[in-house]
Structures are given as C-alpha cells and as structure tokens.
Amino acid sequence: MFGAVKVNLAAFLGALWIRSLRVRFNAPDDYRPGVLGLWHQDLLASCAAFKHKNVHVLISESGDGEIFARATERLGYRVTRGSDSHGSTNVRHLLRTLKNGGFVGMALDGPHGPAHEVKPGSFWLSEASGRPLWLIGVRYGRCIRLKTWDNFIVPLPLTTIDIQIKYFFKADEKTLDKEIQP
C-alpha cells in the first residue's frame, strides 16, 4: 500500500511539473493525425506539448513507466503499457486509434535504447495505418540533462520549450539530422 501511495504522489507531482511548462509549436501545414515519434530523452517535454489532446501513448511496463503512465493519464492521455519489442501485441492496440483518425505517441528509440536508434514499431504503425510518422524535435529553455543511457532531459519548471514537428521518412532513419536537438 505504501508503494502505491508513493507512485500516486510521484505521478501527481510529475503532472504538476509538466503542466508548468510553456510550449510553442512549429508544425507543417499538412500536419494531421498520425504517429508522434519522439526520442526517449524528450518524454517530459513531449508530454507537456500534447497534454489534453487525446493522444494514445505506449509506455514501458517498468516501475518508472508506472509513474509516467499515471502522470500522463492525469494529463489526458490514453495509455497502453508495453514496448514495440516485448509487447508487440500492445503496439497493435495503437493501430486502432490511428485507423479511427487519432494520434498515437511513442519513443522511437524505445525504453532501453540505444539512444536515437529507431525501433521498428513506429514505422510499422505508420505503414499499417496509412498515417504519417511525425518526428518531434525539442529545443529547451532551462533544463537538466541526466547521465543516463539516453541523456534524459528534465526541463525546469516554468521554462519554455519549442516543439518542431517534421514528417519522418524511413530513409531519414540513417541520416537523422540532429539540428533540433539541444
């Protein structure tokens, strides 16, 4: 029971922190429902950017994933737990959302990396649904970069983040341009 209280408190505080971020968007004219592909390091910023926009997200089944799943649910996300490598059947749940004209979001490099190495689930969802795969790039105001496998970025409360949305072609996988990375 004490563990559940800690998870709920952490999710509440995380959602509060995310709500404090100021978001500016830059999207192409043909931006429409599809797969929102982001890098694992940008989870917090992306969560702030798409809150209360009815996005269906795939979140790891890890302990950290539990806290993040609860925080994102507080921010209006629909959550499916799993990964594209260990929970490929869970990825298929996202397909229904895409076919119904909604957005789905997932970390392109998965829950364990390697960082900036695209896993197959996002391309599969895009191709199977006929919906575009959007690459979410983030520029941060004030932030902290953690020494983790993905160099996870924690934007400081009340900071501004710029979100740039670009169409992601499969050919881009090998030549990703990092101009929008901090």
mmCIF file of C-alpha atoms in Angstrom:
data_model
loop_
_atom_site.group_PDB
_atom_site.id
_atom_site.type_symbol
_atom_site.label_atom_id
_atom_site.label_comp_id
_atom_site.label_asym_id
_atom_site.label_seq_id
_atom_site.Cartn_x
_atom_site.Cartn_y
_atom_site.Cartn_z
ATOM 1 C CA MET A 1 0.000 0.000 0.000
ATOM 2 C CA PHE A 2 2.798 2.440 0.875
ATOM 3 C CA GLY A 3 4.316 1.788 -2.557
ATOM 4 C CA ALA A 4 1.044 2.741 -4.263
ATOM 5 C CA VAL A 5 0.895 5.979 -2.283
ATOM 6 C CA LYS A 6 4.445 6.872 -3.375
ATOM 7 C CA VAL A 7 3.622 6.103 -7.022
ATOM 8 C CA ASN A 8 0.469 8.245 -6.898
ATOM 9 C CA LEU A 9 2.304 11.115 -5.205
ATOM 10 C CA ALA A 10 5.131 10.960 -7.741
ATOM 11 C CA ALA A 11 2.584 10.899 -10.606
ATOM 12 C CA PHE A 12 0.736 13.894 -9.131
ATOM 13 C CA LEU A 13 3.938 15.912 -8.723
ATOM 14 C CA GLY A 14 5.151 14.891 -12.190
ATOM 15 C CA ALA A 15 1.884 16.000 -13.797
ATOM 16 C CA LEU A 16 2.041 19.296 -11.891
ATOM 17 C CA TRP A 17 5.630 19.849 -13.094
ATOM 18 C CA ILE A 18 4.685 19.066 -16.708
ATOM 19 C CA ARG A 19 1.701 21.458 -16.568
ATOM 20 C CA SER A 20 4.086 24.281 -15.614
ATOM 21 C CA LEU A 21 5.991 24.090 -18.919
ATOM 22 C CA ARG A 22 5.253 26.649 -21.632
ATOM 23 C CA VAL A 23 5.045 25.134 -25.108
ATOM 24 C CA ARG A 24 5.454 26.728 -28.555
ATOM 25 C CA PHE A 25 4.656 24.681 -31.690
ATOM 26 C CA ASN A 26 6.047 24.736 -35.192
ATOM 27 C CA ALA A 27 4.254 22.229 -37.438
ATOM 28 C CA PRO A 28 3.983 21.838 -41.222
ATOM 29 C CA ASP A 29 0.796 22.918 -42.992
ATOM 30 C CA ASP A 30 -0.179 19.299 -43.690
ATOM 31 C CA TYR A 31 0.145 18.224 -40.043
ATOM 32 C CA ARG A 32 -2.601 15.687 -39.338
ATOM 33 C CA PRO A 33 -3.267 12.612 -37.160
ATOM 34 C CA GLY A 34 -0.511 10.023 -37.192
ATOM 35 C CA VAL A 35 2.344 8.616 -35.130
ATOM 36 C CA LEU A 36 4.154 11.139 -32.930
ATOM 37 C CA GLY A 37 7.704 9.789 -32.777
ATOM 38 C CA LEU A 38 9.949 11.260 -30.119
ATOM 39 C CA TRP A 39 13.281 10.433 -28.564
ATOM 40 C CA HIS A 40 13.174 8.879 -25.114
ATOM 41 C CA GLN A 41 15.197 11.798 -23.721
ATOM 42 C CA ASP A 42 12.335 14.153 -24.663
ATOM 43 C CA LEU A 43 9.495 12.327 -22.878
ATOM 44 C CA LEU A 44 8.716 15.109 -20.405
ATOM 45 C CA ALA A 45 8.714 17.896 -22.987
ATOM 46 C CA SER A 46 6.605 15.872 -25.414
ATOM 47 C CA CYS A 47 4.178 15.008 -22.647
ATOM 48 C CA ALA A 48 3.743 18.719 -21.935
ATOM 49 C CA ALA A 49 3.300 19.517 -25.624
ATOM 50 C CA PHE A 50 0.449 17.108 -26.313
ATOM 51 C CA LYS A 51 -1.424 17.087 -22.997
ATOM 52 C CA HIS A 52 -5.235 17.056 -23.232
ATOM 53 C CA LYS A 53 -5.091 16.414 -26.995
ATOM 54 C CA ASN A 54 -6.476 12.861 -26.760
ATOM 55 C CA VAL A 55 -3.206 11.163 -27.720
ATOM 56 C CA HIS A 56 -2.847 7.403 -27.191
ATOM 57 C CA VAL A 57 0.658 6.558 -25.945
ATOM 58 C CA LEU A 58 2.748 3.438 -25.456
ATOM 59 C CA ILE A 59 4.591 3.419 -22.112
ATOM 60 C CA SER A 60 7.045 0.848 -20.778
ATOM 61 C CA GLU A 61 5.879 -1.709 -18.224
ATOM 62 C CA SER A 62 8.788 -0.788 -15.903
ATOM 63 C CA GLY A 63 8.452 0.801 -12.464
ATOM 64 C CA ASP A 64 9.393 4.221 -13.870
ATOM 65 C CA GLY A 65 6.867 3.573 -16.617
ATOM 66 C CA GLU A 66 4.158 3.091 -13.977
ATOM 67 C CA ILE A 67 4.759 6.563 -12.542
ATOM 68 C CA PHE A 68 4.927 8.100 -16.010
ATOM 69 C CA ALA A 69 1.750 6.260 -17.108
ATOM 70 C CA ARG A 70 -0.195 7.606 -14.143
ATOM 71 C CA ALA A 71 1.123 11.128 -14.691
ATOM 72 C CA THR A 72 0.193 11.079 -18.386
ATOM 73 C CA GLU A 73 -3.296 9.778 -17.612
ATOM 74 C CA ARG A 74 -3.733 12.833 -15.350
ATOM 75 C CA LEU A 75 -2.814 14.948 -18.386
ATOM 76 C CA GLY A 76 -5.488 13.455 -20.643
ATOM 77 C CA TYR A 77 -3.512 10.726 -22.416
ATOM 78 C CA ARG A 78 -4.855 7.277 -23.184
ATOM 79 C CA VAL A 79 -2.167 4.802 -22.073
ATOM 80 C CA THR A 80 -1.232 1.328 -23.308
ATOM 81 C CA ARG A 81 1.581 -0.388 -21.428
ATOM 82 C CA GLY A 82 4.289 -2.336 -23.265
ATOM 83 C CA SER A 83 7.046 -1.801 -25.815
ATOM 84 C CA ASP A 84 7.438 -2.463 -29.501
ATOM 85 C CA SER A 85 9.943 -5.241 -28.798
ATOM 86 C CA HIS A 86 8.421 -7.066 -25.816
ATOM 87 C CA GLY A 87 4.807 -6.067 -26.251
ATOM 88 C CA SER A 88 4.219 -6.089 -29.985
ATOM 89 C CA THR A 89 0.605 -7.078 -29.386
ATOM 90 C CA ASN A 90 0.275 -3.891 -27.330
ATOM 91 C CA VAL A 91 1.546 -1.842 -30.268
ATOM 92 C CA ARG A 92 -1.384 -3.219 -32.246
ATOM 93 C CA HIS A 93 -3.785 -1.535 -29.796
ATOM 94 C CA LEU A 94 -2.427 1.780 -31.021
ATOM 95 C CA LEU A 95 -3.275 0.818 -34.594
ATOM 96 C CA ARG A 96 -6.999 1.039 -33.811
ATOM 97 C CA THR A 97 -6.570 4.637 -32.637
ATOM 98 C CA LEU A 98 -4.732 5.547 -35.847
ATOM 99 C CA LYS A 99 -7.366 3.892 -38.038
ATOM 100 C CA ASN A 100 -10.019 5.917 -36.189
ATOM 101 C CA GLY A 101 -8.216 9.163 -37.061
ATOM 102 C CA GLY A 102 -6.367 9.752 -33.800
ATOM 103 C CA PHE A 103 -2.807 10.444 -32.756
ATOM 104 C CA VAL A 104 -0.506 7.948 -31.066
ATOM 105 C CA GLY A 105 2.843 8.648 -29.450
ATOM 106 C CA MET A 106 5.867 6.501 -28.746
ATOM 107 C CA ALA A 107 9.592 6.773 -28.134
ATOM 108 C CA LEU A 108 11.358 5.968 -31.396
ATOM 109 C CA ASP A 109 14.338 4.531 -29.529
ATOM 110 C CA GLY A 110 12.195 2.517 -27.128
ATOM 111 C CA PRO A 111 12.501 2.236 -23.347
ATOM 112 C CA HIS A 112 16.091 0.930 -23.320
ATOM 113 C CA GLY A 113 17.805 2.318 -26.406
ATOM 114 C CA PRO A 114 20.338 2.649 -27.775
ATOM 115 C CA ALA A 115 19.620 6.366 -27.909
ATOM 116 C CA HIS A 116 18.496 7.744 -31.264
ATOM 117 C CA GLU A 117 18.265 4.286 -32.807
ATOM 118 C CA VAL A 118 14.811 3.822 -34.286
ATOM 119 C CA LYS A 119 12.956 0.659 -33.290
ATOM 120 C CA PRO A 120 10.580 -0.938 -35.830
ATOM 121 C CA GLY A 121 7.245 -0.296 -34.072
ATOM 122 C CA SER A 122 6.754 3.307 -35.178
ATOM 123 C CA PHE A 123 7.402 2.536 -38.844
ATOM 124 C CA TRP A 124 5.122 -0.495 -38.657
ATOM 125 C CA LEU A 125 2.298 1.602 -37.169
ATOM 126 C CA SER A 126 2.707 4.291 -39.810
ATOM 127 C CA GLU A 127 2.716 1.811 -42.686
ATOM 128 C CA ALA A 128 -0.083 -0.403 -41.313
ATOM 129 C CA SER A 129 -2.380 2.569 -40.675
ATOM 130 C CA GLY A 130 -1.504 4.660 -43.718
ATOM 131 C CA ARG A 131 -0.856 7.574 -41.352
ATOM 132 C CA PRO A 132 2.268 9.753 -41.296
ATOM 133 C CA LEU A 133 5.113 9.348 -38.839
ATOM 134 C CA TRP A 134 5.992 12.704 -37.325
ATOM 135 C CA LEU A 135 9.400 13.384 -35.771
ATOM 136 C CA ILE A 136 9.115 15.548 -32.674
ATOM 137 C CA GLY A 137 12.128 17.762 -32.087
ATOM 138 C CA VAL A 138 12.545 19.784 -28.909
ATOM 139 C CA ARG A 139 14.513 22.901 -28.031
ATOM 140 C CA TYR A 140 14.718 23.597 -24.340
ATOM 141 C CA GLY A 141 14.867 26.722 -22.273
ATOM 142 C CA ARG A 142 16.319 25.868 -18.876
ATOM 143 C CA CYS A 143 16.855 22.151 -18.327
ATOM 144 C CA ILE A 144 18.957 19.471 -16.699
ATOM 145 C CA ARG A 145 20.493 16.633 -18.704
ATOM 146 C CA LEU A 146 20.830 13.401 -16.725
ATOM 147 C CA LYS A 147 23.684 10.932 -17.142
ATOM 148 C CA THR A 148 21.513 8.063 -18.353
ATOM 149 C CA TRP A 149 21.618 5.886 -21.491
ATOM 150 C CA ASP A 150 19.523 8.477 -23.342
ATOM 151 C CA ASN A 151 20.831 11.667 -21.674
ATOM 152 C CA PHE A 152 17.286 12.206 -20.362
ATOM 153 C CA ILE A 153 16.321 15.876 -20.300
ATOM 154 C CA VAL A 154 14.361 17.397 -17.426
ATOM 155 C CA PRO A 155 13.006 20.840 -18.317
ATOM 156 C CA LEU A 156 12.921 23.098 -15.279
ATOM 157 C CA PRO A 157 9.505 24.276 -14.080
ATOM 158 C CA LEU A 158 8.044 27.293 -15.888
ATOM 159 C CA THR A 159 10.583 27.090 -18.718
ATOM 160 C CA THR A 160 9.629 27.400 -22.393
ATOM 161 C CA ILE A 161 10.087 24.519 -24.793
ATOM 162 C CA ASP A 162 9.879 24.756 -28.568
ATOM 163 C CA ILE A 163 8.377 21.779 -30.374
ATOM 164 C CA GLN A 164 9.202 21.289 -34.035
ATOM 165 C CA ILE A 165 7.185 18.687 -35.910
ATOM 166 C CA LYS A 166 8.597 17.272 -39.142
ATOM 167 C CA TYR A 167 7.498 14.459 -41.394
ATOM 168 C CA PHE A 168 9.782 11.462 -40.794
ATOM 169 C CA PHE A 169 10.634 9.412 -43.872
ATOM 170 C CA LYS A 170 12.019 5.916 -43.424
ATOM 171 C CA ALA A 171 15.078 6.979 -45.449
ATOM 172 C CA ASP A 172 15.785 9.576 -42.716
ATOM 173 C CA GLU A 173 16.493 6.772 -40.244
ATOM 174 C CA LYS A 174 20.145 6.511 -41.313
ATOM 175 C CA THR A 175 20.783 10.234 -41.706
ATOM 176 C CA LEU A 176 18.886 11.824 -38.863
ATOM 177 C CA ASP A 177 19.781 15.434 -38.593
ATOM 178 C CA LYS A 178 20.223 16.491 -35.009
ATOM 179 C CA GLU A 179 19.795 20.229 -35.654
ATOM 180 C CA ILE A 180 16.756 20.357 -33.400
ATOM 181 C CA GLN A 181 18.450 18.546 -30.522
ATOM 182 C CA PRO A 182 19.743 20.731 -27.685
#
